[in-house]
Coordinates of C-alpha atoms in Angstrom, one line a residue:
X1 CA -132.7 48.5 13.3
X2 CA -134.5 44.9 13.3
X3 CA -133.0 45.1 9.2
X4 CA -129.5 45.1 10.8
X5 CA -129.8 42.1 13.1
X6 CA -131.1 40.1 9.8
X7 CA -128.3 41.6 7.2
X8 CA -125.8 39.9 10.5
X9 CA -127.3 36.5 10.6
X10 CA -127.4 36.2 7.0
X11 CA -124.2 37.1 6.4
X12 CA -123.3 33.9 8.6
X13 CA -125.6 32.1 6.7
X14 CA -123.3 33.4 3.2
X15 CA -120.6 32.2 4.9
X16 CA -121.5 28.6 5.8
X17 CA -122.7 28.4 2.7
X18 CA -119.2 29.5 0.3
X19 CA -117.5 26.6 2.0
X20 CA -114.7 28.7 1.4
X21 CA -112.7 28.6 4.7
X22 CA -113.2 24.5 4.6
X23 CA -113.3 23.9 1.1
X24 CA -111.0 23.5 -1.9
X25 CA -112.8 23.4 -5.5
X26 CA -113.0 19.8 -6.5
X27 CA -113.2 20.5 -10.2
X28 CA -109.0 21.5 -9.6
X29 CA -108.7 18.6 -7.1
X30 CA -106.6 16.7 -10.0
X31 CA -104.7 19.6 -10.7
X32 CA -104.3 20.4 -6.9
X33 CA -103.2 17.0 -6.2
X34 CA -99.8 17.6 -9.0
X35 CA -99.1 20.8 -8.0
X36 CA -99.0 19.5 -4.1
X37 CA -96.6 16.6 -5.2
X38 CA -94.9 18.3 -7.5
X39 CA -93.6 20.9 -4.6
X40 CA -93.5 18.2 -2.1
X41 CA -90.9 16.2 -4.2
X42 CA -89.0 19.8 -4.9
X43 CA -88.5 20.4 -1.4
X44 CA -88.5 17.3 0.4
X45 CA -84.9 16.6 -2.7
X46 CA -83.3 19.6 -2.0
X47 CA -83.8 20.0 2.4
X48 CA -80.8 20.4 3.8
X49 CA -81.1 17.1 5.8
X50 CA -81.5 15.0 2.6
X51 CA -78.5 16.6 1.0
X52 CA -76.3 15.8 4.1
X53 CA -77.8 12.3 4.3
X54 CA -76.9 11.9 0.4
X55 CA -73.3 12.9 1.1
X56 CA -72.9 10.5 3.8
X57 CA -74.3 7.5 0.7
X58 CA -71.3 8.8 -1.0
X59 CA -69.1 8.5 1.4
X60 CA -69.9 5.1 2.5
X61 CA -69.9 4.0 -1.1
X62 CA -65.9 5.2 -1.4
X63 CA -65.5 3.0 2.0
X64 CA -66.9 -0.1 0.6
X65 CA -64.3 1.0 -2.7
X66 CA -61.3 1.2 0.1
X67 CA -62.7 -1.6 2.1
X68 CA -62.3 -4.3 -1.2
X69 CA -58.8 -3.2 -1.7
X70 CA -55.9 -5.7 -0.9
X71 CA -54.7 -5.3 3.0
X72 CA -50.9 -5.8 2.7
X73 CA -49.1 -4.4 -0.4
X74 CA -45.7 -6.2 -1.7
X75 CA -42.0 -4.6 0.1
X76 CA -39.4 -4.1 -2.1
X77 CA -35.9 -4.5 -0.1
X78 CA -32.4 -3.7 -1.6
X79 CA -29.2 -4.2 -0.1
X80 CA -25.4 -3.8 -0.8
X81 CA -22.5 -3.6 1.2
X82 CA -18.6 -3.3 0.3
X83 CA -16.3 -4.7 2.5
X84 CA -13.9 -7.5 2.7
X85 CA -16.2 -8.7 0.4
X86 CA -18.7 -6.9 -1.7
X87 CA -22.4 -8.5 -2.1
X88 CA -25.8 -7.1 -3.1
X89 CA -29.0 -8.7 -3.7
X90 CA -32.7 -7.6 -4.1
X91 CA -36.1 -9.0 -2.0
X92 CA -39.5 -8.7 -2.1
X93 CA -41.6 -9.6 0.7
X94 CA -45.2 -10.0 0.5
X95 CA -48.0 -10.6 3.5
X96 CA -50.5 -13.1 3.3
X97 CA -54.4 -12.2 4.3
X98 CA -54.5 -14.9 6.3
X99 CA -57.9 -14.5 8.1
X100 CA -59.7 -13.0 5.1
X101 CA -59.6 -9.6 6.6
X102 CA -60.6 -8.0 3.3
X103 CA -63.4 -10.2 2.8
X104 CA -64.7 -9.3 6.5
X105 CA -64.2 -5.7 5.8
X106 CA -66.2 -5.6 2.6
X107 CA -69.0 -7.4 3.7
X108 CA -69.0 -4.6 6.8
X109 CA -69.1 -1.9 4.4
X110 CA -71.7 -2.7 2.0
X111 CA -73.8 -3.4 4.8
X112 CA -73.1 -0.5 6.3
X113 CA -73.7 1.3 3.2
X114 CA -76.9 -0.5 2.7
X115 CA -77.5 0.9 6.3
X116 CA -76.7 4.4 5.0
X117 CA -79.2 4.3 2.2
X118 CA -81.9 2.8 4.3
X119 CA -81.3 5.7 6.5
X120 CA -81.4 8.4 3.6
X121 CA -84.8 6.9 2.2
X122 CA -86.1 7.2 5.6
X123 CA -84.9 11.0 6.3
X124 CA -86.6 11.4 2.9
X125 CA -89.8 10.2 4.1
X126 CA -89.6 12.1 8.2
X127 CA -88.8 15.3 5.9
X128 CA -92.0 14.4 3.6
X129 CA -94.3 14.5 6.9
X130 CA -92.7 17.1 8.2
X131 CA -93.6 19.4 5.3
X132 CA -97.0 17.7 4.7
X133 CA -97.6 18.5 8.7
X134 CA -96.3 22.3 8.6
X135 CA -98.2 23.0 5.5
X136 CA -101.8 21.0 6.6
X137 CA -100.8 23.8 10.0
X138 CA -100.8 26.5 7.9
X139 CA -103.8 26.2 5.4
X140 CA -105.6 25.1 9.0
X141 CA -104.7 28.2 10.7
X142 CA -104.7 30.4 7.4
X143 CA -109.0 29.4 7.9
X144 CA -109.0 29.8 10.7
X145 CA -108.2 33.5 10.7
X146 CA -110.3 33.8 7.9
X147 CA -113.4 32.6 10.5
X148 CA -112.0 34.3 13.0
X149 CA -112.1 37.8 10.8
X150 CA -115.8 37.2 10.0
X151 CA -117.0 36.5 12.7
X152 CA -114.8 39.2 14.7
X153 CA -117.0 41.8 12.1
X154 CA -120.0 39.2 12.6
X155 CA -119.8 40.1 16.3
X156 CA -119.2 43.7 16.3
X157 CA -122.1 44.7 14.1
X158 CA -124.0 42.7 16.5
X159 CA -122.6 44.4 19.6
X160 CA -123.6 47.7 18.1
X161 CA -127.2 47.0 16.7
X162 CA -127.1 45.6 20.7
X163 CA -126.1 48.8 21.7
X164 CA -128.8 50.7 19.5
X165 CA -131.6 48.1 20.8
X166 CA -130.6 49.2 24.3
X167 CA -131.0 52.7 23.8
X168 CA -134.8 52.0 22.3
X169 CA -135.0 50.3 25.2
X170 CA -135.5 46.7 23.2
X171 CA -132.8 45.2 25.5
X172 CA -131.1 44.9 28.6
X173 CA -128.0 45.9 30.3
X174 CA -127.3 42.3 30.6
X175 CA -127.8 41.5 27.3
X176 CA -125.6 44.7 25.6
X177 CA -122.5 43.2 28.2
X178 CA -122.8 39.9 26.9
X179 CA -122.6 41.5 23.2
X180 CA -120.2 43.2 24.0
X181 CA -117.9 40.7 26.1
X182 CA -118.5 38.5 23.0
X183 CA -116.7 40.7 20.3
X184 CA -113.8 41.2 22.8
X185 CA -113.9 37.3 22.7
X186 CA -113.7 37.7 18.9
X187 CA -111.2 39.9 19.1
X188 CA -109.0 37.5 21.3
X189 CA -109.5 35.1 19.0
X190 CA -108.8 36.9 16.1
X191 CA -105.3 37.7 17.6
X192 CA -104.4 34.0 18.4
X193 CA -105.3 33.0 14.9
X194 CA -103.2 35.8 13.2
X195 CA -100.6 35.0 15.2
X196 CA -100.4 31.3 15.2
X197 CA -100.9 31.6 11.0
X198 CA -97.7 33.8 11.1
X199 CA -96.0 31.2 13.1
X200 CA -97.3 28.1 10.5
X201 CA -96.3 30.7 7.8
X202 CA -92.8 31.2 9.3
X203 CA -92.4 27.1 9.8
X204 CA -92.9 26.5 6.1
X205 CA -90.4 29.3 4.8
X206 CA -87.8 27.5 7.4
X207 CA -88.7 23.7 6.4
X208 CA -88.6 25.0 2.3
X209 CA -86.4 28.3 2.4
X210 CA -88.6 29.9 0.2
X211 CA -90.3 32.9 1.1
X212 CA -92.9 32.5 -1.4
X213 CA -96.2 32.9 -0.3
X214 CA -98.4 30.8 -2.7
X215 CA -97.9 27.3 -1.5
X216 CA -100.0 24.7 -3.3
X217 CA -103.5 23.4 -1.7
X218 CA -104.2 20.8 0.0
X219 CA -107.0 19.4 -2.3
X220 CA -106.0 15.7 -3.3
X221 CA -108.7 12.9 -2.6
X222 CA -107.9 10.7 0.5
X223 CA -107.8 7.2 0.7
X224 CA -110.0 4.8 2.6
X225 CA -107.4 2.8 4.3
X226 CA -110.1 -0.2 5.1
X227 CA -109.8 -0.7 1.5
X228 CA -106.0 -1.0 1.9
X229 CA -105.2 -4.5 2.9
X230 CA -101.6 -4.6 4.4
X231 CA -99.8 -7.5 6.2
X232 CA -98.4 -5.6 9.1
X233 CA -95.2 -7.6 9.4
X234 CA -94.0 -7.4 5.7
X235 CA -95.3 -3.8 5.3
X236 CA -93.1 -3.0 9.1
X237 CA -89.9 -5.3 7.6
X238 CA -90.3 -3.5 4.2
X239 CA -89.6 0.1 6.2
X240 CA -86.6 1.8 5.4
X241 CA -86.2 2.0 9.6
X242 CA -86.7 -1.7 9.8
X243 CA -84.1 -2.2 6.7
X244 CA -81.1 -0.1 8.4
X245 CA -81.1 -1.7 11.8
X246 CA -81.2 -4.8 9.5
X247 CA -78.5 -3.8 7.9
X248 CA -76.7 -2.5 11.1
X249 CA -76.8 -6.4 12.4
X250 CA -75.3 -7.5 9.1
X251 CA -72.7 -5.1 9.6
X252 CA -72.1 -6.2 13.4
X253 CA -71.8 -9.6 12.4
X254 CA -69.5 -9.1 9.6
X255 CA -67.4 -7.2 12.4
X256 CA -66.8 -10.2 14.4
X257 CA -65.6 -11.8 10.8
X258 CA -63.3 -8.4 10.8
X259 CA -62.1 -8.7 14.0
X260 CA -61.4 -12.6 13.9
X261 CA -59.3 -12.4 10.5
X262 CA -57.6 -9.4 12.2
X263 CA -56.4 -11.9 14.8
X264 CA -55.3 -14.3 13.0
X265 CA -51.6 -14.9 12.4
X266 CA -50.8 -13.4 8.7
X267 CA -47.7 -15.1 7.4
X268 CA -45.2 -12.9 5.9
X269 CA -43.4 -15.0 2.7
X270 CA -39.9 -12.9 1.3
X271 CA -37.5 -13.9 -1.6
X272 CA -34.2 -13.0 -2.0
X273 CA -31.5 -12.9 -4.5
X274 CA -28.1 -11.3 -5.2
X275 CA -24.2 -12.1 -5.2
X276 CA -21.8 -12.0 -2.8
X277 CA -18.4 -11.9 -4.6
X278 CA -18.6 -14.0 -8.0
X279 CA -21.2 -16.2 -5.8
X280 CA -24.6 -16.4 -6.5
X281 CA -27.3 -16.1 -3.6
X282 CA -30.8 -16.6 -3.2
X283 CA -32.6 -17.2 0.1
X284 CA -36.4 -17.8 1.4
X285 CA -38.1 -16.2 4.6
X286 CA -41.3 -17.1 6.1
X287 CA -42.3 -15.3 9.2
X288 CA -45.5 -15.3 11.4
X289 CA -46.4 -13.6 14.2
X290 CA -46.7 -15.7 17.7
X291 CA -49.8 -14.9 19.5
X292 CA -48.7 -15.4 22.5
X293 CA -49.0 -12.0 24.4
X294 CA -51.9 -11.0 22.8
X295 CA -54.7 -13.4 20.7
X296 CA -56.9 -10.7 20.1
X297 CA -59.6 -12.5 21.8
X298 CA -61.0 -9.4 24.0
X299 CA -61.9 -7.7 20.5
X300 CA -63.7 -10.4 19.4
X301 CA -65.6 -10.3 22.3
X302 CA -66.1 -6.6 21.9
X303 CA -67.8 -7.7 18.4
X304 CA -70.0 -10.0 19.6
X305 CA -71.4 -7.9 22.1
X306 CA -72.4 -5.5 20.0
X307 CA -73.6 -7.7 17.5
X308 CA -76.0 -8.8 20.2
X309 CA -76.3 -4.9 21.1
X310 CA -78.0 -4.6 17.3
X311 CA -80.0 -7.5 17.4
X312 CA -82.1 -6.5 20.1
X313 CA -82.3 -2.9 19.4
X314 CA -83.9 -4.3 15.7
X315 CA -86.5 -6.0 18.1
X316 CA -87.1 -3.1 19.6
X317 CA -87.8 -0.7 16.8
X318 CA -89.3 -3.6 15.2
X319 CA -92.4 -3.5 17.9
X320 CA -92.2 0.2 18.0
X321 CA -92.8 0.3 14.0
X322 CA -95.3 -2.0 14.5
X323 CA -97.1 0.2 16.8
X324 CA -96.6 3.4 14.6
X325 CA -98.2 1.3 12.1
X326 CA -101.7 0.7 13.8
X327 CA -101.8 3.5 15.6
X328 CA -101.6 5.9 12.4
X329 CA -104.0 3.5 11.1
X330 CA -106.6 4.2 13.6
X331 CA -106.1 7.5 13.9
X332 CA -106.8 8.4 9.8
X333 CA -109.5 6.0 10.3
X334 CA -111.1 8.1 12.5
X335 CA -110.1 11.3 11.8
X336 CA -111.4 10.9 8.3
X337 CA -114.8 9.6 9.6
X338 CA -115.7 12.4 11.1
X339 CA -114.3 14.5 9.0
X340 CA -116.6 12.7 5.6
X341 CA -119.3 13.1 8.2
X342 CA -119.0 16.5 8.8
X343 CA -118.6 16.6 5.2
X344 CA -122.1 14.7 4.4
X345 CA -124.4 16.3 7.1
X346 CA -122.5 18.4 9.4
X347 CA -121.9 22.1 7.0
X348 CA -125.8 21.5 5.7
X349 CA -127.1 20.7 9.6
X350 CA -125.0 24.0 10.5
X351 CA -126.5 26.2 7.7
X352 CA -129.9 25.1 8.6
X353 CA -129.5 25.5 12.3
X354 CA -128.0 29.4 11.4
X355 CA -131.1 29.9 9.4
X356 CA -133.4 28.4 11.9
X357 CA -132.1 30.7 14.3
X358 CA -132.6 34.2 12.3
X359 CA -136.2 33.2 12.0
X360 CA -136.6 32.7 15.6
X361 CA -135.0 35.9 16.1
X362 CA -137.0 37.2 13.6
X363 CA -140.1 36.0 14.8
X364 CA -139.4 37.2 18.7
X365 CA -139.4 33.6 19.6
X366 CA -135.5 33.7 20.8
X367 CA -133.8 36.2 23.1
X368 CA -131.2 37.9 21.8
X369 CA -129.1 36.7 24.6
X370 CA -129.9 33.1 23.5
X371 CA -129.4 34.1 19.9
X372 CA -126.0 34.8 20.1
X373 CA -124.9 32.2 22.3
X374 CA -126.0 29.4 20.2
X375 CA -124.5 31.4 17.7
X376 CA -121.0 31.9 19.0
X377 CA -121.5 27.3 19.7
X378 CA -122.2 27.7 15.8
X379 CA -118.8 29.6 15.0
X380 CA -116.9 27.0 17.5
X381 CA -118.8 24.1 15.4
X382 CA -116.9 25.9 12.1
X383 CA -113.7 26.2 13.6
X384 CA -113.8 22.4 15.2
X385 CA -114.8 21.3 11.4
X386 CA -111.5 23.1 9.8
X387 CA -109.3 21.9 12.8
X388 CA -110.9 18.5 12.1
X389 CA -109.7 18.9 8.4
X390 CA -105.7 19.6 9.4
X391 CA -106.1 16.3 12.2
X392 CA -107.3 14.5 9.0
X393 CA -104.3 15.4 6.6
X394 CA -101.3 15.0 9.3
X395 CA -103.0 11.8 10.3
X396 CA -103.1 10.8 6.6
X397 CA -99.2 11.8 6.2
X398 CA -97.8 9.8 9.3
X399 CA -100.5 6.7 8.0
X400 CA -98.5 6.9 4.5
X401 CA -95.0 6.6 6.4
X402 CA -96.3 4.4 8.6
X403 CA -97.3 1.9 6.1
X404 CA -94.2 2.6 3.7
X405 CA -96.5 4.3 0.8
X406 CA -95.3 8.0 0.9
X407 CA -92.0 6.8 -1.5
X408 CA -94.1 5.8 -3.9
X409 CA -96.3 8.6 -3.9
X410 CA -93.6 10.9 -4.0
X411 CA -92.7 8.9 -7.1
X412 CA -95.7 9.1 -8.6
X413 CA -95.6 12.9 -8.2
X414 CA -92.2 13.4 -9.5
X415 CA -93.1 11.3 -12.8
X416 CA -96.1 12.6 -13.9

C-alpha cells in the first residue's frame, strides 16, 4: 500500500524531469527553426487574404498603365453635300490637356498603387502573426492536455490508494473526499484541455487549409530585444501601415492636382480642308469651354478636404503604431524574463519541491491531505510554466511586426 503512494509521487517526479510537455530538444533547435519558417512562408504566400491582396497590386498596376494614357484622342470629321453646289472637305480636331489632367492622374495612381503594395506587405505580416499566434495556441494547449492526462491518472491512483488507506483505517473520511474531489477536478480539467486543443487544432487547419497533423515545433531561439537597439520613429515610419497612409496622402494631394486640371478650360484646336465647286477651302477652329455656370471649384474643395481627412488619420495611426511598438516591446520583455527564469530555476526548484514532498510523506512528517494539496499547487505551477511559454512566443510575434522585423525573417526562411 505505502509502495503505491511512492510509485505516484515519483511518477510526478519522471515527469518534471522529461521536460517533455515544456521542452523542445535543442540539439534540433536549428533544424526546428527552418522547418518553422519554411511552413510559415508556405502558408503565410498562399492564404487566401494575401492572394486577394496580390490581385488588387495587379490591378492597381493596370490603373497607373490607363492612368498615363493621353486624355483626349484626335476626331476625324468628314463631310460632303451635293446641292446647288457640291463641296466636301475633311477635319481633324484634337483636344488640348490643358490642366495636365494626365499628369495629376498618374501621380494619383502610382501612389495609390504604392498604397496597395504597402497594404499587401502588411496583410502579409497580420497573416504571419496570425499563424505564429494559432500555432504557439496549439502546441500550448497540445501540453497542456498532455499535463492534464498525467496528472488526471496521477490523481486517480491517488484517490484509490486513498480509498485503500481508509479502509486500513490509515485515513479519514475527510481526507478520501478531498482525493476524491481532486481527481474529478482532474477530470474537469482534462476535458477543458482536450477540448480547447481541438479548438487550436481546428484554428490552424482553417488559417492553413491543411488538415495535416504534424505542424512544425516551435523550437527556434528567441531574441533579447534589449540587445536590439531601434529608433522608434524610423522603425514606426519604416512600417508598411505607416507607408500606405503615407501613400494615401500622396494620393489625396495628387487628387486636388486631378481635380484642378479637370477644371480647367481644355481648348479644342480643329483643321479643315476640302473644295467647294473647283474652289479650294481650308478653315481653322479653336473652341474653349466658358466656365461660367460651373468652375468646378466645389470639387476642388471636395479634394482638399480629404486631403486633410488623410493627413490626420496618418497622425493618428502614426501614434497608435508607436504605441504597438512599445507596448510589444514590454510585453516580450517580460514575458521572456520569466519565462528564462522559470527556465534557469523554476523546473529544478519544482522537481526538488516534488521530491521533498515524497520524503515527507514517506517519512510521516506530511498529511496526506497536505500532500496532495501542495501537490495539485505543483501541477498549477507546470501548467502556469507552459502557458507562460505560448504568452512568450505570441508576444515575440506581435514584437517582430511591431518593430517591422518579421519580413525579413520570413525572408530569411524562404532563402535558406
Amino acid at each position: 500500500m505505502f509502495s503505491k503512494q511512492c510509485f505516484y509521487a515519483a511518477t510526478f517526479v519522471c515527469l518534471v524531469q522529461t521536460g517533455s510537455v515544456v521542452y523542445a530538444d535543442k540539439n534540433q533547435l536549428t533544424t526546428s527553426d527552418l522547418q518553422l519558417k519554411r511552413w510559415l512562408v508556405t502558408n503565410v504566400n498562399n492564404h487566401p487574404s494575401v492572394l486577394a491582396v496580390q490581385a488588387s497590386v495587379d490591378a492597381s498596376a493596370y490603373r497607373l498603365i490607363a492612368a498615363d494614357k493621353a486624355i483626349y484622342n484626335p476626331e476625324l470629321e468628314l463631310d460632303a453635300e451635293t446641292a446647288e453646289t457640291d463641296s466636301a472637305y475633311i477635319g481633324i480636331s484634337q483636344s488640348i490637356d490643358w490642366g495636365d489632367t494626365r499628369g495629376a492622374r498618374t501621380a494619383m495612381a502610382s501612389s495609390e498603387k504604392a498604397a496597395v503594395q504597402f497594404e499587401y506587405e502588411s496583410i502579409r505580416r497580420s497573416i504571419a502573426v496570425e499563424l505564429l499566434a494559432g500555432l504557439s495556441e496549439y502546441h500550448t494547449t497540445a501540453a497542456l492536455k498532455q499535463l492534464s492526462q498525467q496528472a488526471s491518472t496521477l490523481l486517480k491512483r491517488f484517490s484509490d490508494v486513498a480509498s485503500q488507506r481508509f479502509d486500513a483505517g490509515d485515513l479519514s473520511q475527510v481526507e478520501v473526499d478531498l482525493a476524491s474531489l481532486s481527481y474529478a477536478e482532474a477530470r474537469f480539467r482534462l476535458a477543458n484541455a482536450i477540448t480547447s486543443n481541438a479548438a487550436a487544432r481546428q484554428n490552424l487547419i482553417a488559417l492553413t487549409g491543411n488538415t495535416d497533423q504534424s505542424w512544425p515545433a516551435m523550437s527556434v531561439s528567441l531574441p533579447d530585444p534589449s540587445l536590439i537597439k531601434l529608433d522608434a520613429d524610423a522603425t514606426v515610419r519604416a512600417l508598411p501601415e505607416m507607408r500606405k497612409v503615407t501613400s494615401m496622402v500622396a494620393a489625396a494631394q495628387a487628387k486636388i492636382k486631378l481635380r484642378t486640371g479637370e477644371a480647367a478650360a481644355d481648348p479644342t484646336f480643329s483643321i479643315r480642308a476640302g473644295k467647294e465647286e473647283e474652289e479650294g477651302l481650308f478653315g481653322l477652329t479653336f473652341s474653349v469651354p466658358l466656365q461660367i455656370r460651373n468652375n468646378f471649384r466645389a470639387e476642388i474643395d471636395v479634394a482638399n478636404a480629404e486631403m486633410i481627412e488623410a493627413e490626420r488619420e496618418a497622425i493618428d495611426i502614426y501614434r497608435k503604431l508607436k504605441s504597438r511598438l512599445e507596448a510589444a516591446r514590454v510585453a516580450y520583455e517580460l514575458s521572456r524574463e520569466a519565462w528564462l527564469a522559470w527556465e534557469s530555476t523554476g523546473e529544478g526548484s519544482l522537481k526538488h519541491h516534488i521530491e521533498l514532498l515524497e520524503r515527507l510523506w514517506n517519512a510521516g512528517e506530511l498529511s496526506t491531505t497536505d500532500y496532495l494539496v501542495q501537490l495539485t499547487q505543483a501541477l498549477e505551477t507546470r501548467a502556469s510554466a507552459i502557458e507562460q511559454r505560448g504568452q512568450m512566443w505570441t508576444n515575440w510575434s506581435e514584437w517582430l511586426v511591431a518593430t517591422g522585423q518579421i519580413e525579413s525573417w520570413l525572408q530569411t526562411g524562404a532563402e535558406q
